[in-house]
Amino acid sequence: MLNERETEEREYLAHVQKKLQRTLAELEGKVSDSYQDIIEAKKYLWVNMAQLDAAERAANRVDISLSIDAGEKTVARLQKIRKLLGSPYFGRVDFRTMRQPDAGAYYIGIHSFVEEESQHHLIYDWRSPVASLFYDYETGPASYFAPMGNVDGEITAKRQYKIKDGALEYMIESSMNIHDDVLQKELSSTSDEKMKNIVATIQQEQNAIIRNETSNELIIQGAAGSGKTSVALHRVAYLLYRYKETLSSSDILIISPNKVFSDYISNVLPELGEEKIMEVGMEELAEKELAGMCRFQTFYEQVEELLNRDDPGSVERIRFKASREFVRQLEAFMGYADKHFFEPADILMDRVQLSAQQVWSVYERNMQLPVKHRLEKTALLLASGARTDDGERLTKSETNKIKTAVKKMYKYQQPLGLYKAFYAHANQPELFKMKGKSLIEYADVFPLIYLKMYLEGSAPYDRVKHLLVDEMQDYTPVQYAVLSRWFSCKKTILGDSKQSVNAYSSSTLQTIKAIFPQADTIELSKSYRSTLEIMEFAKEIQPGGTIIPIDRHGEPPRIHTCDSHEHELDALRKLSEGFLQSGYHTMGIICKTRAQARQVLDALNHLQGNVHLLDFESEQFHEGITVTCSHMAKGLEFDQVVIPFVDAACYRSEMDRSLLYIACTRAMHALAITYTGQRSPWLP
Ligand SMILES: Nc1ncnc2c1ncn2[C@@H]1O[C@H](COP(=O)(O)OP(=O)(O)OP(=O)(O)O)[C@@H](O)[C@H]1O
């Protein structure tokens, strides 16, 4: 028997759906009309082309493009209505202000929906001011910030709904924030090959980040699975909604670790009704800067090299270049170069002579400019101020001669030459080693760019109004120094210091905070991805920290001890076949190195079609079995994770420990580990 409330709710749902259906039909009609209009206008233009003059043709083209614009807007609305029809809303708050006797019901959904005749809001967008009540308060006194000021009042009731394919699956009357049962249900579902939106179950501390409008720089340190990436993407959607007049999706840039990660998160914003955001990797940005100068090792190649080879020299080079002290030394070197690498000399020409002293005094006044611009300006100022004995101005060719002479007074013309000079100056030439002809190590890429900026200047990315940097722990102080020069806009910087894939070059939260002293920092410690059993296991591998696992239970992680390598490969085959029979969608076999991943791939040859290798070059994340390495899997998640070859020889260093932790925390529901011989000391 349905109780009275549920009957009421079903009636309201039917009412909203009727209105949505009607709007849908109207919009479909509009789309079809505007399609016809465009065809007609094009036909007219085509048939009458010869008779129309240029102005008429141009006017016609403008009409067509306006119709296309209008049509596109209608299609976008249509898509939103279709989405709402499947699941119109997920929450309701009944709120009354101090001056109202009765509470009004506010239904919260992924988009807003206003009844045309009455202009009554049947659904409020989750980003609207009033919707914050749903995320921030239990029943009782509450307030929200509206454009006209703070609105105080009382929440008299809160409800949550699960509406799927237009049908009410369940509703929960709750005095609580977001009822735990609903969150548990969401988290227990199987994974997708794309990240999902979390609008229905955003938690209060996450909502504070999403709706933060005051921080110019916001650092989010979040434990594995705490929702950092989800929250950052919802924050982007919120800012696009809040500042729709001044901010568009093309003003935002995400720096993400790899193409697969970009693909994995690519659906969240379109699901929220926003356009896709541009994503770029650090290396793409570096490539643009160093084009024509040199090639470089990638970050993943650097990590692979460290994992496969003990090379204390390489570790020392990476460590040195990952410190704040290194940036300080580079900057001190720039100061030194300003004074010592410019050797002013007399410029003696037939009609005019300039003394070294004159040259120096103009050069000195323009020290704030990049060297190249400084030299150009020095030459131009000298030339424009100079006069011949007859009081004449200099000719163009004389000016050019001064330019060439001044340019030659600077000792280094090429960034790479200047960069090498830094190591000579520091008396540590062993800290710079080319990898090959015109090929530099990854650790040298950003310091070289930093010096190139000093030497030649660089074009800042002024169009970007908000920068999002994910996996912040993987970037070094010199990378942040370069990023700050490129992007002077607002920034959201997120990551987890416990999930570094290269222990020698990772940045701690303290380091990042020191680099951005004005930034606000928020820490998220509740972890949502994995079951309690998996998180407890992972915490034993990487102890310390304040991670709080969600109270969701599953099978304890299983450790398979094998007699031989062959036996271990057999165990992997069985686990994979078991997965294919289970209801899970994704399984990650997460290895330490690429070579191991290839071995596993060979062992699973018989499951072809269900198995995918996820490597540096991969662009997509697929359903089924993914064989990959920890450093490629970060940011991703799988229903089930298997970590092979966790023996004492393979997982022994601090870096291995961190990679093992990353691999374990990718698992949502099930985790298995295999090894042969002696188990890794990092295993609980
Ligand atoms: N409020 C929430 N409601 C429902 N699911 C959530 C919520 N917060 C996080 N999750 C889920 O938890 C998982 C982890 O989220 P996300 O990948 O954003 O975390 P992360 O902190 O970036 O993780 P990591 O650093 O380990 O890669 C995802 O499946 C996400 O949907």
XYZ file of C-alpha atoms and ligand atoms in Angstrom, residues 183 187 195 198 201-203 206 223-230 499 528-529 635 637 666, ligand 1:
53
model
C 25.062 7.134 -1.249
C 28.711 3.524 -4.597
C 33.381 8.866 -14.911
C 27.569 12.740 -8.558
C 24.864 12.642 -3.590
C 27.368 15.510 -3.355
C 28.550 15.683 0.254
C 32.485 18.569 -1.414
C 42.795 10.987 -0.168
C 42.479 8.289 -2.837
C 38.859 8.032 -3.923
C 37.748 11.130 -2.018
C 36.112 12.570 -5.116
C 38.699 15.260 -5.935
C 38.408 14.878 -9.688
C 34.621 14.561 -9.580
C 49.836 8.911 -4.790
C 34.211 6.843 -1.379
C 35.583 4.566 -4.071
C 42.914 8.561 -11.609
C 38.932 2.925 -11.181
C 41.869 1.752 -7.961
N 29.523 12.398 -3.238
C 29.698 11.314 -3.965
N 28.641 10.571 -4.335
C 28.792 9.459 -5.079
N 29.966 8.999 -5.502
C 31.052 9.707 -5.165
C 30.981 10.895 -4.389
N 32.230 11.362 -4.226
C 33.041 10.515 -4.881
N 32.333 9.516 -5.434
C 32.837 8.392 -6.244
O 34.085 8.001 -5.700
C 34.940 7.590 -6.751
C 36.242 8.354 -6.684
O 36.035 9.682 -7.140
P 37.186 10.484 -7.863
O 37.814 9.636 -8.920
O 36.661 11.809 -8.202
O 38.183 10.580 -6.638
P 39.685 11.074 -6.591
O 39.862 11.680 -5.254
O 39.994 11.924 -7.772
O 40.434 9.685 -6.672
P 41.962 9.279 -6.938
O 42.848 10.363 -6.463
O 42.115 8.034 -6.111
O 42.063 8.972 -8.384
C 34.183 7.784 -8.054
O 33.566 6.572 -8.401
C 33.128 8.813 -7.681
O 31.979 8.698 -8.484
